[in-house]
Amino acid sequence: MMACLLEAPLRISVLSEVTATSRHYVDRLFDPDPQNVLQGVIDMKNAVIGNNKQKANLIVLGAVPRLLYLLQQSSSSLELRTECAVVLGSLAMGTENNIKSLVDCHIIPALLQGLLCSDLIFIEACLRCLRTVFISPVTPVQLLYTDPTVIPHLMSLLSRSRHTKEYITQIFAHCCKTPEHQTVLFNHSAIQNIAPLLISPSDKVRMQALKCFSVLAYENTQVSMTLVNVLVDGEQLSQVFVRMMQRDKPIEMQLTAAKCLTYMCRAGAIRTDDNCIILKTLPCLVRMCSKERLLEERVEGAETLAYLMEPDVELQRIASFTDHLVSMLADYFKYPSSVSAITDIKRLDHDLKHAHELRQAAFKLYASLGSNDEDIRKKITETENMMDRIVSGLSESSIKVRLAAVRCLHSLSRSVQQLRTSFHDHAVWKPLMKLLQNAPDEVLVMASSTLCNLLLEFSPSKEPILDSGVIELLCSLTQSDSPALRVNGIWALMNMAFQADQKVKVEIVRALGTEQLFRLLSDPDTNVLMKTLGLLRNLLSTRPHIDQIMSSHGKQIMQAVTLILEGEHSIEVKEQTLCILANIADGNTAKELIMTNDDMLQKIKYYMGHSNVKLQLAATFCISNLIWNEEDGSQERQDKLKDMGFVDILHKLTQASDPNLCDRAKTAMQQYLA
Amino acid sequence: MALPSCQQCALRRALCSTTVPTRHCRAAVIRGYLTAAVSLLTKMAELGAGSLLTGDPAFSYQEHELNERLKRLYPAVNEEETPLPRSWSPKDKYSYIGLSQNNLRVHYKGHGKNHKDAASVRATHPIPAACGIYYFEVKIVSKGRDGYMGIGLSAQGVNMNRLPGWDKHSYGYHGDDGHSFCSSGTGQPYGPTFTTGDVIGCCVNLINNTCFYTKNGHSLGNNLMKNDLRPNLYPTVGLQTPGEIVDANFGQQPFVFDIEDYMSEWRAKIHSMIARFPIGERLGDWQSVLQNMVSSYLVHHGYCATAMAFSRATETMIQEDQTSIKNRQRIQKLVLAGRVGEAIDATQQLYPGLLEHNPNLLFMLKCRQFVEMVNGTDSEVRCFSVHSPKSQDSYPGSPNLSPRHGATNAHLHSTGADSPTCSNGVTPTNKNKSHNKYTGVSSASSSPSSSPSSVNYSESNSTDSTKSQPHSATSNQETSDSEMEIEAEHYSNGVTESSARIMNGTYKHQEILQADDSSVGNGVADDSCSSRQLCGGNQAATERMIQFGRELQALSEQLCRQYGKNATHKKMLQDAFSLLAYSDPWNCPVGQQLDPMQREAICSALNSAILESQNLPKQPPLMLALGQATECVQLMARVRSGSCSFARVDNFLH
């Protein structure tokens, strides 16, 4: 601090000196003689090259508006206009602040306007500057799309020269960030215009064209479907991409070509069992994960690979044994390494910067690898310190890492064996519960979904989780605005209620509250409704529980059941509801709630004669429970139901073609015979 | 190649009488062809492990494909020194192993009770280090009872009553558990298991001494072995239970795994390693070394003005004085133009005693002179010619006067002639490669009239410039320096162009000779009407030639008496005389001698001899360096440094 203060006066004097010379440059832009102005601009060009301080000075002194004015004046000579564009391009090469200033001076519309000129040299200078401005992260890409005539004009300029090809494709590659952008470019024949550039003799043009295709095809079915039919010099585009993935090509080219093919494959334009995916794209992406690659490349490689194989178990299997991918990924967690800290500070800084990215990419890839195959999951959990890494990943400060870690955990939690062993051994539920306390929705969805699996009855983690006050948490999830969170909340409760103690069930009903329960029964999301019915069904199992819950909430439950059976619902929902009814019919006292409700009995009768066998079966099950011999009052119930004509229906059902239904009906009939 | 007796008799007749017995000769031609065909077949049979003539066309096709693929994959391997594995060895196997299908299929025929019944077989040859990267595949036809199969490598002498990997100096990937065994009875978890229908590959990287396996075209990653691979390993498979059958693919069929892609990565790696080789502080030294190399090369070949200009620009010194360079240049030009007699005269005049001290060289020159007489280019027969001097001048010139690293050099190498360019063996394939890079150029060469570039490269480069001289310079004209300079400039333009020009010249040459294609270009078109005839079709010239032949015969006999028998001379003479046995010498088994390109060998030999006599190096340092580099790479193969296969000198000579 002291040193800074002492130095300050000196620096000011230097600055004022610099400013004086800079001011001279700016002053010359206002010279009445156009020839002097031109020479001034040329001198300025030579002065700013590679000199960031000079660039900043000129911007501060207001050179930009004057340069733009000269550039736009039709009275200016073409040479002057071109030199102005070159100087502006040079200024743009400086810091991000320079770019911001240029954009604030409305440089973009001015340069775009300049593209309408017929002179190629001038156009190239404008494009070069535009390119530099647009590839900066501080420039809003939307500025490219404000004027609808710009994109078609750029397309028409594309083939003018090697430079126009390079700059325009580079602009497109950086400014295509949303599905809307993709559509705009697609509608202006971007594919047809850019495809021939893939075999350009210039490396730069080829690379930028390839990048265009990767951003155009990303999650875009329309583009992907078009791409497969494109021919470049008589060759299919996918084959051109395959050639670009050859191992002696630059890594960036291999990786970007692999991305293109990945996006085309995910969009369904290329089958997952196509050789260009199985034998080329997948191995190429695995190679990108190897230690030899740069950290950035390893991150992109892993993320793209995860995306490629997410929906396909066969790709997951192949990847799992290609080049020891599973253990290769373990290296992603070793940054910053102890070595890098010692050797040099620059390396440490670099490693630190990428450490989070590497970890989240590895978790994503593990999640994708383990999403279907039990053997792969086993292989992953057996990787060195894997579970510990997930556990610590769950509580990392970076949201990206936390999300990826919980995705990985979720993928592995689909394994019964892992739930019983490694998950329990490493008490993963603890950080998971912590994560659920306070996290953004996307993390919550994954975490609660994982929790659902951890609450399955065979999971040894179920008990400790219950003791940690999970019920309140889950009940609050059911009140979320996000359907996914509501589903997960109620799903977890359903799993928890399965074969649970009376105490737990009572606690669930208490915590959830009947009001919320019924609100969920009318949830617009069918998944929520189904899981809520599932919860009810699990709550209403074993006789004492049925009777107890029905005695306290019988009225509301019967109302809800009636409502659903009367409403417009899917077969699955109705079946689930009839099953609840059957459970109620199994209770000792709860039975009476049905027997005394003629309306309900009529409904059961109706469903016994329904065209859907599943509903017939559920309804018959319900009747069977009501007339069961060994229970008190069975005679009366049998008589009543006989009077209502159920025996005839049962008799008819004994002739049913469905063997299950037939058996069920026969068993019920036997109750009468005994 | 021994000449058929009939041909020799025809020769003798030709030398004794002035008329050529046509009928007899035709019979000789037919027999000559037959002999050539038979000898060719014998050679192919030798290559094809002796079983080529079994009459199975499918097999010979496969054999052909195998040879092609092996040549493509392992271009650095010299199979005469280190043959590649092509099948399993019927001798180097355990008795429980049965072989069939040309020793490519392996089946188990033991009891298979326990591991003591394991049995292995090695390939016929070890993997040569010059492969750089070696690969073979094995298809599991049947996993048999238990599928205890091991695929891998082992050294000579490792017990065959075992699966590969169990013992020292053997390595294997096993199907039952997917483990990798590296010289140890306990394997390490490595890859998936494999079974019926799977194709397992084994890749040996002799550059970093590692090995990995593949399954159905997917690399399983580096083997987890701790110690490096030992050299001279054989492809090996081992089986252990009844019913196990596997088929090997040593290149007979395309591989499932893309090994060429893997190789391309290593080629790129090694090339970039060479390109980035640090030269540190010596940058300035390197520059002057390179400049001296270029300068001495130009001087050596007599590009006088270019050499002077170069030395002015780079401020380097030239050892030889200008007159000397120009003299050599003149003599070289004469040889390359086919005017060998004049070249001999000029040499004798400028360097008295030189040829007297080099009887071998003199004999070679005289033989060439004879060939040129047949060609109708030597001045001794040319004076009889009915053709206009103009066309005579331009037509027979070597299509390319600049020194070339072409097929001729390969020929030189094989004859063992001490030539400055002999170590610079660029194969013709390579030339094609560089050709393809510039499609524009290659198309220009096939249809010279279609593109302006054909004019630039056209052979008329030499012919035009000759033509542009006054016609009076027909016989003994002083060849102007400018002509050479044009050549030289062309050469320095880029090596690709020069090689393209070679093709161009040769093509065009044929066109001139065979077709009435007048589109070739203004200067050369005149020649299209001249058909090829012995000694230019002139009777007197033919007589002079026969006369000269007798003199040559006499010289040979004299040399024989003086220095003893010389097989090379004998063959040279025989080859030259054989030309007369055919009615169309240009289209006969020995007709290649007439190719103007053949002048270059003798031209450089003469040049070297002159330089040596002036106490100057007989080879330019550039060629020396090139030869040394080539030799080094060959040495690398012998000391088992695998990277030699991707550091081939011809890769850098475009």
Coordinates of C-alpha atoms in Angstrom, one line a residue, chain B residues 128-316:
Chain B
P128 CA 10.0 -56.6 -36.1
A129 CA 10.8 -53.4 -34.3
A130 CA 10.6 -51.5 -37.5
C131 CA 6.9 -51.9 -37.4
G132 CA 6.8 -49.1 -34.8
I133 CA 3.3 -50.2 -34.0
Y134 CA 2.2 -53.8 -34.6
Y135 CA -1.3 -55.2 -34.5
F136 CA -3.1 -58.5 -35.0
E137 CA -6.6 -59.8 -34.3
V138 CA -8.1 -63.1 -33.2
K139 CA -11.7 -64.0 -33.7
I140 CA -13.2 -66.4 -31.2
V141 CA -14.9 -69.0 -33.4
S142 CA -16.0 -71.0 -30.4
K143 CA -15.4 -70.7 -26.8
G144 CA -15.6 -74.4 -26.4
R145 CA -16.3 -75.9 -23.0
D146 CA -15.0 -73.2 -20.6
G147 CA -13.6 -70.4 -22.8
Y148 CA -10.2 -70.4 -21.1
M149 CA -8.5 -68.6 -24.0
G150 CA -5.6 -66.3 -23.8
I151 CA -4.5 -63.8 -26.5
G152 CA -1.2 -62.1 -26.3
L153 CA 2.6 -62.3 -26.9
S154 CA 5.5 -64.4 -25.8
A155 CA 9.2 -64.6 -26.4
Q156 CA 10.9 -67.5 -28.2
G157 CA 11.4 -70.5 -25.8
V158 CA 8.6 -69.7 -23.4
N159 CA 6.9 -72.9 -22.3
M160 CA 4.0 -73.8 -24.8
N161 CA 2.2 -76.0 -22.2
R162 CA 0.9 -72.7 -20.7
L163 CA -1.4 -69.8 -21.5
P164 CA 0.3 -66.6 -22.6
G165 CA 1.0 -64.3 -19.7
W166 CA 1.6 -67.0 -17.0
D167 CA 5.3 -67.1 -17.5
K168 CA 8.2 -64.7 -17.7
H169 CA 8.4 -62.9 -21.0
S170 CA 4.8 -63.6 -21.9
Y171 CA 1.7 -61.5 -21.8
G172 CA -1.9 -62.3 -22.3
Y173 CA -5.5 -61.2 -22.1
H174 CA -7.8 -64.0 -20.9
G175 CA -11.4 -64.5 -22.0
D176 CA -12.8 -66.3 -18.9
D177 CA -12.2 -63.4 -16.4
G178 CA -11.1 -60.5 -18.6
H179 CA -7.8 -60.3 -16.7
S180 CA -4.5 -59.3 -18.1
F181 CA -1.5 -61.5 -17.3
C182 CA 1.9 -60.0 -17.4
S183 CA 4.6 -62.6 -16.8
S184 CA 2.7 -63.8 -13.7
G185 CA 0.4 -66.5 -12.7
T186 CA -2.0 -64.0 -11.2
G187 CA -3.8 -61.7 -13.5
Q188 CA -5.0 -58.2 -12.9
P189 CA -8.5 -57.0 -13.6
Y190 CA -8.2 -55.4 -17.1
G191 CA -11.2 -55.6 -19.4
P192 CA -14.4 -57.4 -20.1
T193 CA -14.6 -61.1 -20.6
F194 CA -14.8 -62.4 -24.1
T195 CA -16.5 -65.3 -25.8
T196 CA -17.8 -66.8 -29.1
G197 CA -18.1 -64.2 -31.8
D198 CA -15.9 -61.6 -30.2
V199 CA -12.9 -60.2 -32.0
I200 CA -9.9 -59.6 -29.8
G201 CA -6.9 -57.5 -30.9
C202 CA -3.5 -57.1 -29.5
C203 CA -1.5 -54.0 -30.3
V204 CA 2.2 -53.6 -29.5
N205 CA 3.6 -50.1 -29.4
L206 CA 7.4 -50.5 -29.9
I207 CA 7.9 -46.8 -29.5
N208 CA 7.0 -46.5 -25.8
N209 CA 7.1 -50.3 -25.2
T210 CA 3.5 -50.8 -24.2
C211 CA 0.7 -53.0 -25.3
F212 CA -3.0 -52.9 -25.3
Y213 CA -5.8 -55.1 -26.3
T214 CA -9.0 -54.4 -28.2
K215 CA -12.5 -56.0 -28.1
N216 CA -14.7 -55.8 -31.1
G217 CA -12.8 -52.7 -32.3
H218 CA -12.7 -50.9 -29.0
S219 CA -9.4 -50.1 -27.3
L220 CA -9.4 -51.4 -23.8
G221 CA -6.5 -49.2 -22.7
N222 CA -2.9 -49.8 -21.9
N223 CA -2.0 -53.0 -20.3
L224 CA -1.2 -52.6 -16.7
M225 CA 2.2 -54.1 -16.9
K226 CA 4.9 -52.6 -14.8
N227 CA 8.0 -53.6 -16.7
D228 CA 8.6 -52.8 -20.3
L229 CA 8.0 -55.2 -23.1
R230 CA 11.0 -57.2 -24.1
P231 CA 12.0 -57.3 -27.8
N232 CA 11.3 -60.0 -30.3
L233 CA 7.9 -61.1 -29.1
Y234 CA 5.7 -63.4 -31.1
P235 CA 2.0 -63.2 -31.4
T236 CA 0.7 -66.0 -29.3
V237 CA -2.6 -67.7 -28.5
G238 CA -3.3 -70.2 -25.8
L239 CA -6.3 -72.5 -25.3
Q240 CA -7.3 -74.8 -22.5
T241 CA -10.6 -76.6 -22.9
P242 CA -12.0 -78.8 -25.7
G243 CA -13.9 -77.1 -28.5
E244 CA -12.1 -73.8 -28.3
I245 CA -11.4 -72.5 -31.8
V246 CA -9.9 -69.2 -32.8
D247 CA -9.0 -67.6 -36.1
A248 CA -6.1 -65.2 -36.5
N249 CA -6.0 -62.2 -38.7
F250 CA -2.4 -61.0 -39.3
G251 CA -3.6 -58.6 -42.0
Q252 CA -5.4 -61.1 -44.3
Q253 CA -8.6 -59.2 -43.7
P254 CA -9.4 -55.6 -42.7
F255 CA -9.1 -55.2 -38.9
V256 CA -12.1 -54.4 -36.8
F257 CA -10.1 -51.9 -34.8
D258 CA -8.9 -48.8 -36.7
I259 CA -5.2 -49.4 -36.2
E260 CA -4.2 -47.0 -39.0
D261 CA -5.9 -44.2 -37.1
Y262 CA -3.9 -45.1 -34.0
M263 CA -0.8 -45.1 -36.1
S264 CA -1.5 -41.7 -37.6
E265 CA -1.6 -40.3 -34.1
W266 CA 1.9 -41.6 -33.3
R267 CA 3.2 -40.5 -36.7
A268 CA 1.9 -37.0 -36.0
K269 CA 3.5 -37.2 -32.5
I270 CA 6.9 -38.2 -33.8
H271 CA 6.8 -35.7 -36.6
S272 CA 6.0 -32.9 -34.2
M273 CA 8.8 -34.1 -31.9
I274 CA 11.2 -33.8 -34.8
A275 CA 9.8 -30.5 -35.8
R276 CA 10.1 -29.1 -32.3
F277 CA 13.6 -30.6 -31.7
P278 CA 15.3 -27.9 -29.7
I279 CA 18.4 -26.3 -31.4
G280 CA 18.7 -23.7 -28.7
E281 CA 21.6 -21.2 -29.1
R282 CA 22.9 -22.8 -32.3
L283 CA 20.3 -21.2 -34.5
G284 CA 22.9 -19.1 -36.3
D285 CA 25.2 -22.1 -36.8
W286 CA 22.3 -24.0 -38.3
Q287 CA 21.5 -21.4 -40.8
S288 CA 25.0 -21.2 -42.2
V289 CA 25.3 -25.0 -42.3
L290 CA 22.1 -25.1 -44.3
Q291 CA 23.2 -22.3 -46.6
N292 CA 26.5 -24.1 -47.3
M293 CA 24.6 -27.3 -48.0
V294 CA 22.4 -25.6 -50.6
S295 CA 25.3 -23.8 -52.1
S296 CA 27.5 -26.8 -52.4
Y297 CA 24.6 -28.8 -53.9
L298 CA 24.1 -26.2 -56.6
V299 CA 27.8 -26.1 -57.3
H300 CA 28.0 -29.9 -57.5
H301 CA 25.3 -30.1 -60.1
G302 CA 26.7 -27.2 -62.0
Y303 CA 24.0 -24.7 -61.6
C304 CA 26.5 -22.0 -61.9
A305 CA 24.6 -18.8 -62.0
T306 CA 22.1 -19.9 -59.4
A307 CA 25.0 -20.9 -57.1
M308 CA 26.6 -17.5 -57.7
A309 CA 23.3 -15.7 -57.0
F310 CA 22.7 -17.7 -53.9
S311 CA 26.2 -17.1 -52.5
R312 CA 25.9 -13.4 -53.1
A313 CA 22.6 -13.3 -51.3
T314 CA 23.7 -15.4 -48.4
E315 CA 27.3 -14.3 -48.3
T316 CA 28.7 -17.8 -48.5

